[in-house]
Coordinates of C-alpha atoms and ligand atoms in Angstrom, one line a residue:
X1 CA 4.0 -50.9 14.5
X2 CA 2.4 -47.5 13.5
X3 CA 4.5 -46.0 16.2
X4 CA 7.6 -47.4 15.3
X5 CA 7.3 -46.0 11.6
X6 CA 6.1 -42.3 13.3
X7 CA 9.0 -42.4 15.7
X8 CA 11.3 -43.7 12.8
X9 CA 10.0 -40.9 10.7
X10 CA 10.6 -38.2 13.2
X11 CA 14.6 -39.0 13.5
X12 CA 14.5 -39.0 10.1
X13 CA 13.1 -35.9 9.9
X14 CA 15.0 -34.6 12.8
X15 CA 18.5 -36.1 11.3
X16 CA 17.8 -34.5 7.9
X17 CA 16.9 -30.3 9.6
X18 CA 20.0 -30.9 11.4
X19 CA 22.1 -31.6 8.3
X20 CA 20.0 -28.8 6.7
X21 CA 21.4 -26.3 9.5
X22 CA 24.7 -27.7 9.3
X23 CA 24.7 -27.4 5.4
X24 CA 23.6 -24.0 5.4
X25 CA 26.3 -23.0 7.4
X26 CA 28.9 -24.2 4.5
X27 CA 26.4 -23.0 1.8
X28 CA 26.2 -19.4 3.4
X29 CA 29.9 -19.6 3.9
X30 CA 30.7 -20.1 0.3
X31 CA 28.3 -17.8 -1.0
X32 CA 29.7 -15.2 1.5
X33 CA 33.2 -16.1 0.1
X34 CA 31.8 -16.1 -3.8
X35 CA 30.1 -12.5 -3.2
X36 CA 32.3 -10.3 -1.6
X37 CA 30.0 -10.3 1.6
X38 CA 32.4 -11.0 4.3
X39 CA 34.8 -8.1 4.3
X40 CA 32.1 -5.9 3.0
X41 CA 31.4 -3.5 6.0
X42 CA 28.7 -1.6 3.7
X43 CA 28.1 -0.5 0.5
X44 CA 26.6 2.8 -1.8
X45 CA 24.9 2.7 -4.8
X46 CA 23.0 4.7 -8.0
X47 CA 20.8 3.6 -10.1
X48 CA 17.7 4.7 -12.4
X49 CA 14.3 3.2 -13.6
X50 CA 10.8 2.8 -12.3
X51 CA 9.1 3.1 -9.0
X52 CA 5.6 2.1 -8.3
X53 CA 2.9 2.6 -6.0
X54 CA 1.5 -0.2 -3.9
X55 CA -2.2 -0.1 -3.6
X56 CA -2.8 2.3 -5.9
X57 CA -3.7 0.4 -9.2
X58 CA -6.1 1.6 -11.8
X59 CA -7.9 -1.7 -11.9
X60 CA -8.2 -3.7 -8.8
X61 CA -6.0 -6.4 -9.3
X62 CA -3.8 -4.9 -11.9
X63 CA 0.1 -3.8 -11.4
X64 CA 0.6 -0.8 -9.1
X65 CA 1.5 2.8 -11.0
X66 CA 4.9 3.4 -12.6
X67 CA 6.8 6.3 -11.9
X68 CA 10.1 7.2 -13.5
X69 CA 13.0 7.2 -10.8
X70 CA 15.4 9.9 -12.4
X71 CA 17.8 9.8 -9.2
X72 CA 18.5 7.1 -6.6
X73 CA 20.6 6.7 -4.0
X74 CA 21.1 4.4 -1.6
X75 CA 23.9 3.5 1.6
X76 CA 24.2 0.6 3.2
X77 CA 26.1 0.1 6.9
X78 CA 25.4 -3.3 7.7
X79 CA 27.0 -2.9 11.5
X80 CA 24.3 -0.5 12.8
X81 CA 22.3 -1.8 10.5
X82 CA 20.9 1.1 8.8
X83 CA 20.1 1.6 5.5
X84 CA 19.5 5.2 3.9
X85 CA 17.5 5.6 0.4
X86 CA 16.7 9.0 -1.4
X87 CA 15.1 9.2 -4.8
X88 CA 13.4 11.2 -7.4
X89 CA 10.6 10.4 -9.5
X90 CA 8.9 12.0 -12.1
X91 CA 5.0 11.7 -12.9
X92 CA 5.8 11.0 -16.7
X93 CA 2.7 8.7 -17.6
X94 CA 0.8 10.5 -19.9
X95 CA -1.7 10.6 -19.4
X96 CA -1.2 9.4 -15.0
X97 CA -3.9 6.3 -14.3
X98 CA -3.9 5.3 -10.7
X99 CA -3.4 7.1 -7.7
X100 CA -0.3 7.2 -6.0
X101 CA 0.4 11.0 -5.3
X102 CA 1.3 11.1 -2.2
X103 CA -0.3 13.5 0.3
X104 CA 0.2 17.4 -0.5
X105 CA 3.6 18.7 1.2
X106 CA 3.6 22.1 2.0
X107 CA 7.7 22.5 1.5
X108 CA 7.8 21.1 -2.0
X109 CA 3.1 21.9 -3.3
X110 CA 3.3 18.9 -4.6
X111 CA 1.1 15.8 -3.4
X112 CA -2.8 15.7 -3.6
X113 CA -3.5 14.9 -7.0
X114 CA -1.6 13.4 -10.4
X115 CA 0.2 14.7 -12.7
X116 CA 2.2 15.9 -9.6
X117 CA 3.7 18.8 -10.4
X118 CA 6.8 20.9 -10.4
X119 CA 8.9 18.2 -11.8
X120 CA 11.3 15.4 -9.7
X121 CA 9.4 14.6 -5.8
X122 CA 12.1 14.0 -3.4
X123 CA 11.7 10.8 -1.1
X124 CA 13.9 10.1 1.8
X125 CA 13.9 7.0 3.8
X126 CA 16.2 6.0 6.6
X127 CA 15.8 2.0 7.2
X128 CA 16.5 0.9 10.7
X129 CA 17.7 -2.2 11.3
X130 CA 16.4 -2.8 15.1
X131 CA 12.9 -2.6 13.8
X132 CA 11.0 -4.8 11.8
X133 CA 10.3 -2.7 8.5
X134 CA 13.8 -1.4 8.2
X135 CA 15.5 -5.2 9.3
X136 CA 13.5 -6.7 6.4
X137 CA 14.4 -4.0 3.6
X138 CA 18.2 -4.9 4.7
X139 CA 18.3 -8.5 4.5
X140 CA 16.2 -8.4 1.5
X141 CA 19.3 -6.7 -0.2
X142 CA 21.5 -9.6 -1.5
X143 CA 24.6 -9.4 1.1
X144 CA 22.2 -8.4 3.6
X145 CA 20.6 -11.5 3.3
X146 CA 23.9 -13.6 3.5
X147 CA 24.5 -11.5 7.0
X148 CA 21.2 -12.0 8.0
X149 CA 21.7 -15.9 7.0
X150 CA 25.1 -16.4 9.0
X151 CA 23.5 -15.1 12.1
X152 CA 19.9 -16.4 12.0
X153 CA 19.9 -20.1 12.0
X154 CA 19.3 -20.6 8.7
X155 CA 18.6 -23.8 6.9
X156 CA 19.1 -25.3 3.1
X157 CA 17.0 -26.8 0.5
X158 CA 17.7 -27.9 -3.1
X159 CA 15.3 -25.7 -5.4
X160 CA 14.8 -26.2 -9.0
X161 CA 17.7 -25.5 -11.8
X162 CA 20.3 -26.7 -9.5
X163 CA 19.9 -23.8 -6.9
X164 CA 19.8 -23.5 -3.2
X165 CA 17.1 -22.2 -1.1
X166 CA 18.7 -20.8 1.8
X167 CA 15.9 -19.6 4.8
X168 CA 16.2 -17.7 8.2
X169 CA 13.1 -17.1 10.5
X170 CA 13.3 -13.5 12.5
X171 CA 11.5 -12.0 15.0
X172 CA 10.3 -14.7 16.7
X173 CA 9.4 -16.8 13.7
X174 CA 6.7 -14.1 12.3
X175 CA 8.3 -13.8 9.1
X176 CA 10.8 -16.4 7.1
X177 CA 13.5 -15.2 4.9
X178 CA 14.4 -17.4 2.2
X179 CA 16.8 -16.6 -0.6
X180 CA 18.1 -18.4 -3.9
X181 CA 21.3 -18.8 -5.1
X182 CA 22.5 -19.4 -8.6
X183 CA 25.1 -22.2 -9.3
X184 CA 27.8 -19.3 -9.3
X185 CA 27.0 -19.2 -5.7
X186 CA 25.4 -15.7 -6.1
X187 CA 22.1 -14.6 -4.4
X188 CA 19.5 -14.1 -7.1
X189 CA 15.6 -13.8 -5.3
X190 CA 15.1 -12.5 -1.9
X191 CA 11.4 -13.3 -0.7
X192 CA 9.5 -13.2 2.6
X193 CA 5.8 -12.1 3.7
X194 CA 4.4 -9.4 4.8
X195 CA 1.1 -8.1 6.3
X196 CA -1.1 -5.4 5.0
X197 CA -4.5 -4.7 6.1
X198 CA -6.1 -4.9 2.8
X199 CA -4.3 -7.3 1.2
X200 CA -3.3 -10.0 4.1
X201 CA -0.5 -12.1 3.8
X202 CA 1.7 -10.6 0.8
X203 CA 4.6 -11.7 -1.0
X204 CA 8.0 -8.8 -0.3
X205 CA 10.5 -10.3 -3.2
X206 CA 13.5 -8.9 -4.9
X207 CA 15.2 -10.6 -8.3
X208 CA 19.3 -9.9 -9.0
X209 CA 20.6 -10.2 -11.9
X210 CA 23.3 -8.8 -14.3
X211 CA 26.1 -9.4 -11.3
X212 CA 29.6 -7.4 -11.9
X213 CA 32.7 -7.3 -9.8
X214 CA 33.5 -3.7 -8.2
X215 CA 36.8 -4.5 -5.9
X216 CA 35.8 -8.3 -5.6
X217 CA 32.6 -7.5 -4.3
X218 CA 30.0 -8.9 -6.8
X219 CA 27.0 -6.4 -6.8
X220 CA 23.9 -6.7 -9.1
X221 CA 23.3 -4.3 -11.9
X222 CA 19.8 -5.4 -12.4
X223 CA 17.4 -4.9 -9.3
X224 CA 13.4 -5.5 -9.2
X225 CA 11.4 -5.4 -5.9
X226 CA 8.3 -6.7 -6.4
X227 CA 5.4 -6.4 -3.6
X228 CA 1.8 -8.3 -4.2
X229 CA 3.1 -10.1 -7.4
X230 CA 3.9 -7.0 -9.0
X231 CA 7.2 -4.4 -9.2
X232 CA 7.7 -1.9 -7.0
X233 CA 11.3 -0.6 -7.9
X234 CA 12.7 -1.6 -11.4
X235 CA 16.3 -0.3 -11.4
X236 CA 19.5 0.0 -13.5
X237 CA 22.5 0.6 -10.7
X238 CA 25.5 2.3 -11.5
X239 CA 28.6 3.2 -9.5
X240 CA 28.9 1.1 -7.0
X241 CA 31.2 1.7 -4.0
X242 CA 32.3 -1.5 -1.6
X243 CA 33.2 -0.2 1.8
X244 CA 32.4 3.7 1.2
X245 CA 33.0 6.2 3.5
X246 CA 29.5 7.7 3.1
X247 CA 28.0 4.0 3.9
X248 CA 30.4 4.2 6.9
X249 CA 29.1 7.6 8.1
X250 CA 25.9 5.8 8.7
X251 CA 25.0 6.0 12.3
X252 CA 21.4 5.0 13.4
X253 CA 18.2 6.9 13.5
X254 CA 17.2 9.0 16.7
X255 CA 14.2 7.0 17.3
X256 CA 14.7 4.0 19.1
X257 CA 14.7 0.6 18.4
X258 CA 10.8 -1.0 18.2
X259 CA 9.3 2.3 19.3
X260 CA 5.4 2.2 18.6
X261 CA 4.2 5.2 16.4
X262 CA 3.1 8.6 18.3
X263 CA -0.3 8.2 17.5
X264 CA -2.0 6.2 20.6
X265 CA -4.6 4.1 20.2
X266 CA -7.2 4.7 17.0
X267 CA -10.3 6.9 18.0
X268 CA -13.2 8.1 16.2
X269 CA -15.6 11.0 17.0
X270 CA -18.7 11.9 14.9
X271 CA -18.9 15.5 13.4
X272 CA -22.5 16.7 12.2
X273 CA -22.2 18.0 8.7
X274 CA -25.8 18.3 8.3
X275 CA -28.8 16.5 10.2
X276 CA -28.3 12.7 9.9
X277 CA -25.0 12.9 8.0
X278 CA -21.7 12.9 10.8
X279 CA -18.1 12.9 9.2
X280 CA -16.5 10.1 11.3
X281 CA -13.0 11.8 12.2
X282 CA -10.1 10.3 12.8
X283 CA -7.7 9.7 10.5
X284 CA -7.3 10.5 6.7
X285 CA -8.8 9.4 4.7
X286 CA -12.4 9.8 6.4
X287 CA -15.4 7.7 6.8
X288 CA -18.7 8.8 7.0
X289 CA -22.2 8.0 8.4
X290 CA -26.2 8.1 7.3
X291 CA -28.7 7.8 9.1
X292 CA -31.9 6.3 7.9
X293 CA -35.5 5.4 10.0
X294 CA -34.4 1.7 10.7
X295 CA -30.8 1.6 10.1
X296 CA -27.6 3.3 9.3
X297 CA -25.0 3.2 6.2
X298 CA -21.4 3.9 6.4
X299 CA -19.5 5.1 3.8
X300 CA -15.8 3.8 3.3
X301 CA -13.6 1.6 5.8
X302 CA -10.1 2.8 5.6
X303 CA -6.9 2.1 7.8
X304 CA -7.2 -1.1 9.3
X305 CA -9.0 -3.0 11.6
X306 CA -8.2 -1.4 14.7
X307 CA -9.3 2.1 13.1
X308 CA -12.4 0.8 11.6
X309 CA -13.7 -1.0 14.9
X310 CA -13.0 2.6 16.6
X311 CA -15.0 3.8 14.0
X312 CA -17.6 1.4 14.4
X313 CA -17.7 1.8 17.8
X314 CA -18.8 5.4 17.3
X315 CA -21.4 4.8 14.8
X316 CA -23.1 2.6 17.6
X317 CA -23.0 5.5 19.9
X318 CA -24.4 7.5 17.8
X319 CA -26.8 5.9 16.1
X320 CA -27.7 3.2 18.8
X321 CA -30.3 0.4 18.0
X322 CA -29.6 0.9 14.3
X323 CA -27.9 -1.6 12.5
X324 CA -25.4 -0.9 9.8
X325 CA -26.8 -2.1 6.8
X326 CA -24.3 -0.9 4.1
X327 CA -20.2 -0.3 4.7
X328 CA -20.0 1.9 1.1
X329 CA -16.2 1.6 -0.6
X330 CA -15.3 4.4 -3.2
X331 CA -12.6 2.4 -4.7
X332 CA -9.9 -0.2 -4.5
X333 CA -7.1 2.3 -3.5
X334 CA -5.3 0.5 -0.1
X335 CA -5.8 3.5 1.4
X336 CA -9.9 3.7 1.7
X337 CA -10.0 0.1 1.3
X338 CA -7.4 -0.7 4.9
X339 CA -10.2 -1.5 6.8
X340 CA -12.8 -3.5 5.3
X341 CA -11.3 -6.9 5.8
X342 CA -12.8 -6.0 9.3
X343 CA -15.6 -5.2 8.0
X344 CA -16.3 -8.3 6.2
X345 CA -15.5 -9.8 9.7
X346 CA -18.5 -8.3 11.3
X347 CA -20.4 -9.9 8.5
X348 CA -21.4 -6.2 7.0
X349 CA -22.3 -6.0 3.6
X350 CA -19.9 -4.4 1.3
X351 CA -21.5 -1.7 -1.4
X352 CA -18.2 -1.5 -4.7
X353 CA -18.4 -0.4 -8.0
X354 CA -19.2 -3.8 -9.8
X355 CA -15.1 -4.0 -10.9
X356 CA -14.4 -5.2 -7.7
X357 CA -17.0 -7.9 -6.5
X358 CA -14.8 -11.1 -7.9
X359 CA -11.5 -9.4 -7.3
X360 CA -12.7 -8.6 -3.1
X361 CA -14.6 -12.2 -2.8
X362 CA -11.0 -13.5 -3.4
X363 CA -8.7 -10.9 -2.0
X364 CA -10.9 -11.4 1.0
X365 CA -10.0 -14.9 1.3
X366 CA -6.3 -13.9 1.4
X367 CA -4.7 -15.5 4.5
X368 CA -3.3 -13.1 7.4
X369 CA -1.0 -15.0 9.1
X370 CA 2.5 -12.3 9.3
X371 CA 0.2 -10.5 11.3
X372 CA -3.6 -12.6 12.8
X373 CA -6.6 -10.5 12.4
X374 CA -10.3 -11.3 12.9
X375 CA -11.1 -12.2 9.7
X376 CA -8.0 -15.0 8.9
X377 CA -9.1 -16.2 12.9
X378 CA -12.1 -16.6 12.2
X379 CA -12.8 -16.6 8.5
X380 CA -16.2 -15.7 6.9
X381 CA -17.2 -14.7 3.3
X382 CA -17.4 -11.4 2.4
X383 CA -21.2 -10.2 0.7
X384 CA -19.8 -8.1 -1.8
X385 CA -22.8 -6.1 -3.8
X386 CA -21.6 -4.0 -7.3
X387 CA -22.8 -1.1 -8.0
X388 CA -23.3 -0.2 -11.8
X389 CA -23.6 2.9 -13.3
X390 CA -26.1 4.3 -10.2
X391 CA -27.6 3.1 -7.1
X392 CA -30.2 4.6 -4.9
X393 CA -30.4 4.1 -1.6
X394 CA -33.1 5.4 -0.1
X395 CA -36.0 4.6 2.9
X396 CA -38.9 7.1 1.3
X397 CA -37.2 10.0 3.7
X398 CA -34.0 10.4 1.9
X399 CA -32.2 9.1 -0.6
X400 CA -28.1 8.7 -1.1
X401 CA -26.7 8.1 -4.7
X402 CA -23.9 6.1 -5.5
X403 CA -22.8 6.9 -9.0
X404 CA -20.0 5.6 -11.2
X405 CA -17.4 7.9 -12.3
X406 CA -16.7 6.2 -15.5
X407 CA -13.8 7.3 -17.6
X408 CA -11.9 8.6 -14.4
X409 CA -8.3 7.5 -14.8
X410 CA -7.6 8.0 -10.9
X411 CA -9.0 4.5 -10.4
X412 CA -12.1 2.2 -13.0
X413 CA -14.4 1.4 -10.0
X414 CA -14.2 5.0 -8.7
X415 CA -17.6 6.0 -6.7
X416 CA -18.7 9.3 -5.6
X417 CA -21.8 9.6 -3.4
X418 CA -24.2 12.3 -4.0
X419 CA -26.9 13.6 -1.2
X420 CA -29.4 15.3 -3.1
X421 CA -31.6 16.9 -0.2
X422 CA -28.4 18.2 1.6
X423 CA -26.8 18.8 -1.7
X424 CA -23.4 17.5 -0.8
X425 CA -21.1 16.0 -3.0
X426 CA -18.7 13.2 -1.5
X427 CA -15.7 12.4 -3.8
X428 CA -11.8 11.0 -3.3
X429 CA -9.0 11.5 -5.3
X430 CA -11.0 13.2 -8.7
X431 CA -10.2 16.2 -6.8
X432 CA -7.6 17.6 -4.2
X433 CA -8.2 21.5 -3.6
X434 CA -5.2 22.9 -2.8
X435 CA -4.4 25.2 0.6
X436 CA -4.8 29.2 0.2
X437 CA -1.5 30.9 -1.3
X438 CA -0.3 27.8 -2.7
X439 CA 0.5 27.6 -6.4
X440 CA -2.3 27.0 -8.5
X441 CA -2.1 23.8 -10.9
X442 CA -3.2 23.5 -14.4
X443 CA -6.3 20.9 -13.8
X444 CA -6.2 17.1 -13.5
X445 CA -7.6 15.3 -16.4
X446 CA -9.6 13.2 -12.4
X447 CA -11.2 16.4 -11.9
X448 CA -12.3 17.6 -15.3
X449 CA -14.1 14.2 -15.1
X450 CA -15.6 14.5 -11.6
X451 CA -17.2 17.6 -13.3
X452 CA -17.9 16.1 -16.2
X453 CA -20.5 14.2 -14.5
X454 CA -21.9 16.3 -12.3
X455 CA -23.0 18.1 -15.3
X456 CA -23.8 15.4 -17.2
X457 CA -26.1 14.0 -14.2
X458 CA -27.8 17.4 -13.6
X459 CA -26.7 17.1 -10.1
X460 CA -27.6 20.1 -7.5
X461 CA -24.0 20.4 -6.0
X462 CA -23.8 23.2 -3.3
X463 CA -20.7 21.7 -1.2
X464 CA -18.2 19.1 -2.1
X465 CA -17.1 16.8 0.7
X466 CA -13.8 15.6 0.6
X467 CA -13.0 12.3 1.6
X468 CA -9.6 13.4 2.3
X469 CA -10.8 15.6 4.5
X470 CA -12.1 19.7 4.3
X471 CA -15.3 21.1 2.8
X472 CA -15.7 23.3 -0.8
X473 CA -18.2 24.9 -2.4
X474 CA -18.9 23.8 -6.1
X475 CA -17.3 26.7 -7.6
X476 CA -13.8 25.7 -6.1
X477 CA -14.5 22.3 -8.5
X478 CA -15.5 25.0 -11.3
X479 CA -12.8 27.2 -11.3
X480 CA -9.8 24.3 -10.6
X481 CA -11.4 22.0 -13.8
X482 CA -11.5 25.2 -16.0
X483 CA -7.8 26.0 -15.1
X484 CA -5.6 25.9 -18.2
X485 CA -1.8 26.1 -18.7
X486 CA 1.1 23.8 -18.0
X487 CA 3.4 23.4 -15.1
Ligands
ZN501 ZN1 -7.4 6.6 -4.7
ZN502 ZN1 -7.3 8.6 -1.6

C-alpha cells in the first residue's frame, strides 16, 4: 500500500516537471515576444550611479563600500557571447570607510590605499561567455537570461504576486538560474549562487525595474546587482541602442574557452625576516609565521583553501613537531580572510578583533555547495577567540602583540601585530607606501591612525612589515602621515 502511494507520488511528480518544462517553453516564448529578446542580436548601454566593493566592508557583516560610477559602458553580443563593461568611479565618500582600493597600478598611481587619487579609476572587463564567470554575468542580464532560458531546459513555477519563476541549471547542474517575471511578462530579478572562499555559498542577484521601449525592445532603466545580500552596481541607464553596431563588433576574447589561470598550482616558501619570524611567500596578501618553544602561530589565512593548505604545508616543514596553536586574522577584508574557512577545517583556533567572533561563528556555518570544500564536507565549528583592545602572546622567550587599531576607518576590527624584541611592525591596509618616483599622495586619514597609535602605545617601531608585501623603515610611516596638501 505504501508503495503504491510512493509510486503514485512519483508520476505525479514526474507528470507535473514535465508540464513544468513544457510550460516554460510557452512562458519563455511569450516573455521573449513581450521583451524584444528574440530579434535582439545584442545591445549597448550607459548608465551612472554606485559601485561597491565585495568584501571590503567597514564592519563585518555590513554592506560593501560605495563608489560613485561617473561613466559606464557596457555591450552586449549575445552570439559569441561576450559581454564588454568599462567604467569610472570616483572615491567620493568623505571621509572613504572600507577598503576596496584596488591594488596600486603603475599606468594610472592609483590603487594601494583610499581616498584613491587622481580623480575617475578606469575598469575594463571583457565577459566571456564560454566560461563560467563571464556565462553567468550574461544570463544574469534580463534578455540574456530569456536566451539562456530557451536553450537550457528550463522549467516554471508560480511565485508570489502572480509572477513566474522561470529556472535553467548550467554547467552541469553546479549553479541554477532562476528569474522572475512580472505580469507584463517582463524579467524583473535574476538570481543564482555563487562560491567564494570566505563567504561559501552566496547569493549573485540583479532587480529591473523602470522598463521603457527603445525600438520595441523593452530595456530597464533601473538596474541593481546585488552580491551577499547587499548592492554591488546601483545604476541609472541611459541611451540605450538595440542591435548596435558596436555590440556587433564584439568578437570573443583571445583566451580560450575554460582556460585555467597561469598561475599553477599554490606554493608557499618561508622567508626569514629575523630569527623565528619567516614571511610565508606566495601570493598577496602574505602570511606569516612565529615560532615559539612548544609551538607555532600563524598570522593571517588569505586566498583560499588550496593556498592556505600550501601554506600550511610549509609551516610544518619548517617548524616540524610544532603545532600551530593560533591562525591570527587582521580583519574581515575577503582578501586576508580567503582562507580561513580551511583553517577552521583543520580545527585551528582563530585569533579576530572581538567585532568578528559572532559574525565568523555564523559566516562559518555558511554552506559551500557551488563549489565543495573541506569545511561544508565535513563541517566543524569554528573556535573563534576576540581580541580587545591588546593581546599578548607570549611563552616567557618572546612575546607578539596583537593590538586594536580603533578609530581606523579602513576596517572596525582592524589588527596590527607588533614584535617588540625584533621591533617590527606588521600592519594591512592603514598604510600602502608607494613605489620610488611615483607621485606622492597627501596622507590617508588609515595611516595618520596607524601612527596615531604607535605613538600613543609607545611602541619601539624600527621596520614596518607590510602585509601586502615589502619592508619600511618607521620613517617612511612618518613622513607619508605628515604629508599635507590635496590631490
Ligand atoms: Zn582591508
Ligand atoms: Zn588588504
Amino acid at each position: 500500500m505504501k508503495r503504491m502511494l510512493l509510486i503514485g507520488a512519483l508520476a505525479v511528480l514526474a507528470l507535473s516537471l514535465d508540464l513544468g518544462a513544457q510550460d516554460a517553453r510557452g512562458v519563455v516564448d511569450a516573455a521573449s515576444r513581450a521583451m524584444g529578446t528574440a530579434t535582439l542580436q545584442g545591445v549597448s548601454y550607459s548608465a551612472t550611479g554606485s559601485s561597491y566593493s565585495v568584501g571590503q566592508n567597514y564592519t563585518a557583516g555590513g554592506a560593501w563600500p560605495r563608489f560613485t560610477v561617473s561613466k559606464y559602458d557596457a555591450a552586449l553580443n549575445f552570439g559569441v557571447p561576450v559581454m564588454r563593461e568599462e567604467f569610472q568611479r570616483v572615491d567620493d565618500e568623505n571621509p572613504p570607510k572600507g577598503g576596496g582600493a584596488g591594488p596600486y597600478v603603475p599606468e594610472s598611481q592609483q590603487g594601494g590605499i583610499r581616498p584613491i587619487p587622481f580623480g575617475p579609476q578606469t575598469t575594463r572587463a571583457m565577459r566571456d561567455g564560454r566560461t563560467e564567470n563571464g556565462a553567468l554575468l550574461i544570463w544574469l542580464t534580463p534578455h540574456g537570461f530569456l536566451k539562456g532560458a530557451a536553450a537550457n531546459n528550463a522549467t516554471v513555477r508560480a511565485g508570489q504576486r502572480g509572477v513566474q519563476v522561470v529556472s535553467f541549471p548550467a554547467f552541469g547542474g553546479k549553479y541554477t538560474i532562476s528569474g522572475t517575471l512580472n505580469a507584463q511578462n517582463l524579467v524583473e530579478r535574476v538570481e543564482t549562487k555563487v562560491s567564494n572562499p570566505m563567504y561559501g555559498d552566496m547569493a549573485l542577484e540583479a532587480l529591473y525595474s523602470d522598463y521603457r521601449d527603445v525600438n520595441g525592445v523593452k530595456f530597464p532603466m533601473h538596474i541593481v546587482q546585488r552580491q551577499g545580500g547587499f548592492p554591488t552596481f546601483d545604476l541609472r541607464v541611459s541611451n540605450v541602442q538595440p542591435n548596435s553596431d558596436q555590440a556587433a563588433s564584439l568578437t570573443a576574447p583571445p583566451r580560450p574557452a575554460g582556460a585555467p589561470a597561469a598561475e599553477g598550482p599554490a606554493r608557499a616558501t618561508a622567508k626569514e625576516l629575523a630569527p623565528g619570524f619567516w614571511a610565508l611567500e606566495g601570493g598577496i596578501p602574505m602570511s606569516f609565521l612565529v615560532e615559539f618553544r612548544d609551538h607555532v602561530v600563524v598570522i593571517e589565512a588569505p586566498g583560499n583553501e588550496e593556498r592556505t593548505e600550501a601554506m600550511l604545508a610549509e609551516v610544518k616543514r619548517v617548524t616540524p613537531n610544532k603545532p600551530i596553536r593560533y591562525v591570527v586574522n587582521t580583519h574581515h577584508h575577503s582578501d586576508h580572510s580567503g582562507g580561513l574557512r580551511a583553517v577552521v577545517a583543520e580545527g585551528i583556533p582563530i585569533l579576530t578583533h572581538q567585532s568578528n567572533k559572532a559574525y565568523y561563528e555564523k559566516l562559518f556555518r555558511n554552506p559551500s555547495q557551488v563549489v565543495p570544500d573541506k569545511l561544508s564536507r565535513a563541517p566543524k565549528a569554528a573556535v573563534i577567540e576576540g581580541v580587545g583592545d591588546k593581546r599578548v602572546l607570549t611563552d616567557g622567550t618572546r612575546s607578539v602583540e596583537l593590538l586594536h587599531l580603533s578609530g581606523n576607518l579602513h576596517a572596525d576590527s582592524l589588527l596590527v601585530v607588533y614584535l617588540p624584541k625584533e621591533r617590527m611592525l606588521l600592519q594591512a591596509d592603514a598604510f600602502a607606501p608607494r613605489p620610488p618616483g611615483a607621485k606622492p599622495l597627501p596622507s590617508s586619514p588609515y595611516t595618520t591612525n596607524l601612527l596615531e597609535h604607535v605613538r600613543k602605545r609607545k611602541l619601539d617601531v624600527a621596520q614596518l612589515v607590510h602585509i601586502h608585501g615589502g619592508m619600511d623603515p618607521f620613517s617612511a610611516l612618518v613622513e607619508t602621515a605628515n604629508r599635507r596638501g590635496t590631490n
